[in-house]
Amino acid sequence: MRVHVVSDVHGNSRDLARAGEGADALLCLGDLVLFLDYADHSRGIFPELFGEENADRIVGLRTACRFEEARAFGARLWAGVDRRSAIEGAVRKQYAELFAAFPQPTYATYGNVDIPHLWPEYVRPGITVLDGERVELDGRVFGFVGGGLPSPMRTPYEIDEETYAAKVAALGEVDVLCSHIPPDVPELCYDTVARRFERGSSALLEAIREIRPRYALFGHVHQPLARRMRIGRTECVNVGHFASSGRPWALEW
């Protein structure tokens, strides 16, 4: 059996359509939506609404960790705009294209920038959405935990630590632990380009130590200090920023 794994798709439907080639299944660990491309400020929902110059400004503030200034600047731009309607309209357009690109079968969970209540409109036969749930593939049990934890970025699908920990606990023993965010290990959480620590989960780290899955797979951190490391018997792997690489990570047994 061979599965391909992607995370942080961020609008890359072209490569997503090819991501399952040569595999028996595709796993997607979230962040389908592209709100703002930090490498190309002309791409994403934000510049479509407010222009590239304003995208340059807000990226600069966030990169400098001046989050309060970034929020104030964003609030001025959004003044007089129906934010919910504008974002959901743009997200729906992206979801229609991205879900159409998913191969069959695909097993997917949410990222922190995704909007879960919209997904049922786009899920079709052959796509299975899992969050705090597990699936068996050729004798191996895969557990999925979607979403992120509260952060200064205030992205759409951030949940409190207790709710997140309950989803991790609901999985029980698994062979492969799949999540959008990494376990709370500094080397796995630090983004070398953004120059900041992203939120990792202590509940995931505890599960890795207690359950000892073969693999812990995740994304979220686009340019991590360490792309993989071993915790006990568990191989922890950042499966990559698919938006820029266009290449899935492969697991075969």
Short mmCIF file of C-alpha atoms in Angstrom, two decimals, residues 49-202:
data_model
loop_
_atom_site.label_atom_id
_atom_site.label_comp_id
_atom_site.label_asym_id
_atom_site.label_seq_id
_atom_site.Cartn_x
_atom_site.Cartn_y
_atom_site.Cartn_z
CA LEU A 49 -10.02 42.51 -2.02
CA PHE A 50 -7.53 45.22 -1.03
CA GLY A 51 -4.67 45.21 -3.54
CA GLU A 52 -1.03 44.16 -3.48
CA GLU A 53 0.26 47.33 -1.80
CA ASN A 54 -1.91 46.73 1.26
CA ALA A 55 -0.86 43.08 1.22
CA ASP A 56 2.78 44.21 1.31
CA ARG A 57 2.01 46.34 4.34
CA ILE A 58 0.21 43.70 6.38
CA VAL A 59 2.81 41.02 5.60
CA GLY A 60 5.53 43.40 6.78
CA LEU A 61 3.75 44.05 10.06
CA ARG A 62 3.05 40.37 10.72
CA THR A 63 6.59 39.32 9.82
CA ALA A 64 7.86 41.87 12.34
CA CYS A 65 5.46 40.33 14.91
CA ARG A 66 3.64 43.67 15.18
CA PHE A 67 0.31 41.89 15.40
CA GLU A 68 -1.66 44.65 17.12
CA GLU A 69 -0.65 47.13 14.41
CA ALA A 70 -1.52 44.57 11.75
CA ARG A 71 -4.98 44.04 13.25
CA ALA A 72 -5.59 47.81 13.47
CA PHE A 73 -4.49 48.25 9.85
CA GLY A 74 -6.71 45.39 8.75
CA ALA A 75 -9.66 46.80 10.68
CA ARG A 76 -9.36 50.08 8.78
CA LEU A 77 -9.39 48.22 5.46
CA TRP A 78 -12.41 46.13 6.44
CA ALA A 79 -14.43 49.12 7.65
CA GLY A 80 -17.62 49.30 5.62
CA VAL A 81 -17.08 45.85 4.06
CA ASP A 82 -19.27 42.85 4.90
CA ARG A 83 -16.31 40.76 6.01
CA ARG A 84 -18.13 37.44 6.44
CA SER A 85 -19.82 37.65 3.05
CA ALA A 86 -16.67 38.75 1.22
CA ILE A 87 -14.49 36.02 2.71
CA GLU A 88 -17.02 33.22 2.34
CA GLY A 89 -17.65 34.15 -1.29
CA ALA A 90 -13.94 34.00 -2.07
CA VAL A 91 -13.46 30.79 -0.06
CA ARG A 92 -16.36 29.09 -1.85
CA LYS A 93 -14.71 29.85 -5.18
CA GLN A 94 -11.44 28.26 -4.00
CA TYR A 95 -13.16 25.25 -2.43
CA ALA A 96 -15.07 24.48 -5.62
CA GLU A 97 -11.80 24.26 -7.53
CA LEU A 98 -9.82 22.44 -4.83
CA PHE A 99 -12.37 19.77 -3.95
CA ALA A 100 -12.83 19.06 -7.65
CA ALA A 101 -9.07 18.40 -7.83
CA PHE A 102 -9.03 15.79 -5.04
CA PRO A 103 -8.36 12.26 -6.35
CA GLN A 104 -10.30 9.28 -5.08
CA PRO A 105 -9.96 8.16 -2.40
CA THR A 106 -8.95 11.19 -0.34
CA TYR A 107 -8.97 11.40 3.46
CA ALA A 108 -8.87 14.99 4.66
CA THR A 109 -8.97 17.10 7.80
CA TYR A 110 -9.20 20.83 8.43
CA GLY A 111 -6.38 23.34 8.77
CA ASN A 112 -6.50 26.47 10.88
CA VAL A 113 -7.38 28.69 7.89
CA ASP A 114 -10.18 26.42 6.68
CA ILE A 115 -13.90 26.99 7.27
CA PRO A 116 -15.33 23.59 8.28
CA HIS A 117 -19.03 24.43 7.96
CA LEU A 118 -18.55 25.02 4.22
CA TRP A 119 -16.92 21.66 3.50
CA PRO A 120 -20.14 19.57 3.28
CA GLU A 121 -21.16 21.60 0.23
CA TYR A 122 -18.11 20.39 -1.70
CA VAL A 123 -17.43 16.88 -0.41
CA ARG A 124 -18.26 14.25 -3.03
CA PRO A 125 -18.09 10.45 -3.11
CA GLY A 126 -14.53 9.27 -2.56
CA ILE A 127 -13.65 12.12 -0.17
CA THR A 128 -13.79 11.35 3.56
CA VAL A 129 -13.47 14.14 6.13
CA LEU A 130 -12.10 13.12 9.53
CA ASP A 131 -11.59 15.22 12.68
CA GLY A 132 -11.03 13.43 15.97
CA GLU A 133 -11.67 10.23 14.00
CA ARG A 134 -9.75 7.29 12.59
CA VAL A 135 -9.69 5.08 9.53
CA GLU A 136 -7.96 1.77 8.78
CA LEU A 137 -6.00 1.49 5.53
CA ASP A 138 -4.59 -1.94 4.69
CA GLY A 139 -4.12 -2.91 8.32
CA ARG A 140 -2.77 0.41 9.62
CA VAL A 141 -4.90 2.79 11.70
CA PHE A 142 -4.69 6.50 10.82
CA GLY A 143 -6.05 9.07 13.27
CA PHE A 144 -6.88 12.64 12.19
CA VAL A 145 -7.05 15.86 14.23
CA GLY A 146 -7.94 19.07 12.41
CA GLY A 147 -7.67 22.76 13.18
CA GLY A 148 -5.23 24.91 15.11
CA LEU A 149 -4.87 26.43 18.57
CA PRO A 150 -5.46 30.11 19.47
CA SER A 151 -2.78 32.39 18.05
CA PRO A 152 -2.15 36.11 17.44
CA MET A 153 -3.16 35.52 13.79
CA ARG A 154 -6.76 34.71 14.82
CA THR A 155 -7.36 32.39 11.89
CA PRO A 156 -10.83 30.91 11.22
CA TYR A 157 -10.52 27.42 12.72
CA GLU A 158 -8.67 27.89 15.99
CA ILE A 159 -10.07 25.94 18.95
CA ASP A 160 -9.30 25.94 22.65
CA GLU A 161 -6.73 23.55 24.06
CA GLU A 162 -9.29 21.45 25.98
CA THR A 163 -11.39 20.79 22.88
CA TYR A 164 -8.30 19.99 20.85
CA ALA A 165 -6.99 17.60 23.53
CA ALA A 166 -10.36 15.82 23.61
CA LYS A 167 -10.12 15.17 19.85
CA VAL A 168 -6.64 13.72 20.28
CA ALA A 169 -7.82 11.51 23.15
CA ALA A 170 -10.79 10.27 21.09
CA LEU A 171 -8.41 8.63 18.60
CA GLY A 172 -7.10 5.99 20.98
CA GLU A 173 -4.18 3.92 19.74
CA VAL A 174 -3.18 4.62 16.14
CA ASP A 175 -0.31 3.64 13.88
CA VAL A 176 -0.15 7.04 12.16
CA LEU A 177 -1.16 10.26 13.91
CA CYS A 178 -2.21 12.90 11.36
CA SER A 179 -2.76 16.53 12.36
CA HIS A 180 -2.55 19.96 10.83
CA ILE A 181 -0.35 21.47 13.53
CA PRO A 182 2.82 19.86 14.92
CA PRO A 183 3.44 18.49 18.40
CA ASP A 184 4.75 21.15 20.76
CA VAL A 185 8.46 20.73 20.07
CA PRO A 186 10.47 23.95 19.43
CA GLU A 187 12.43 22.59 16.46
CA LEU A 188 9.19 21.52 14.75
CA CYS A 189 7.28 24.74 15.54
CA TYR A 190 9.81 27.41 14.57
CA ASP A 191 9.43 28.95 11.10
CA THR A 192 12.85 30.10 9.88
CA VAL A 193 11.45 32.57 7.32
CA ALA A 194 8.63 34.09 9.38
CA ARG A 195 11.11 34.07 12.31
CA ARG A 196 8.55 33.03 14.89
CA PHE A 197 7.20 30.00 16.71
CA GLU A 198 3.87 28.65 15.45
CA ARG A 199 1.49 26.96 17.87
CA GLY A 200 2.16 23.30 18.50
CA SER A 201 0.05 20.96 20.60
CA SER A 202 1.13 19.53 23.95
#
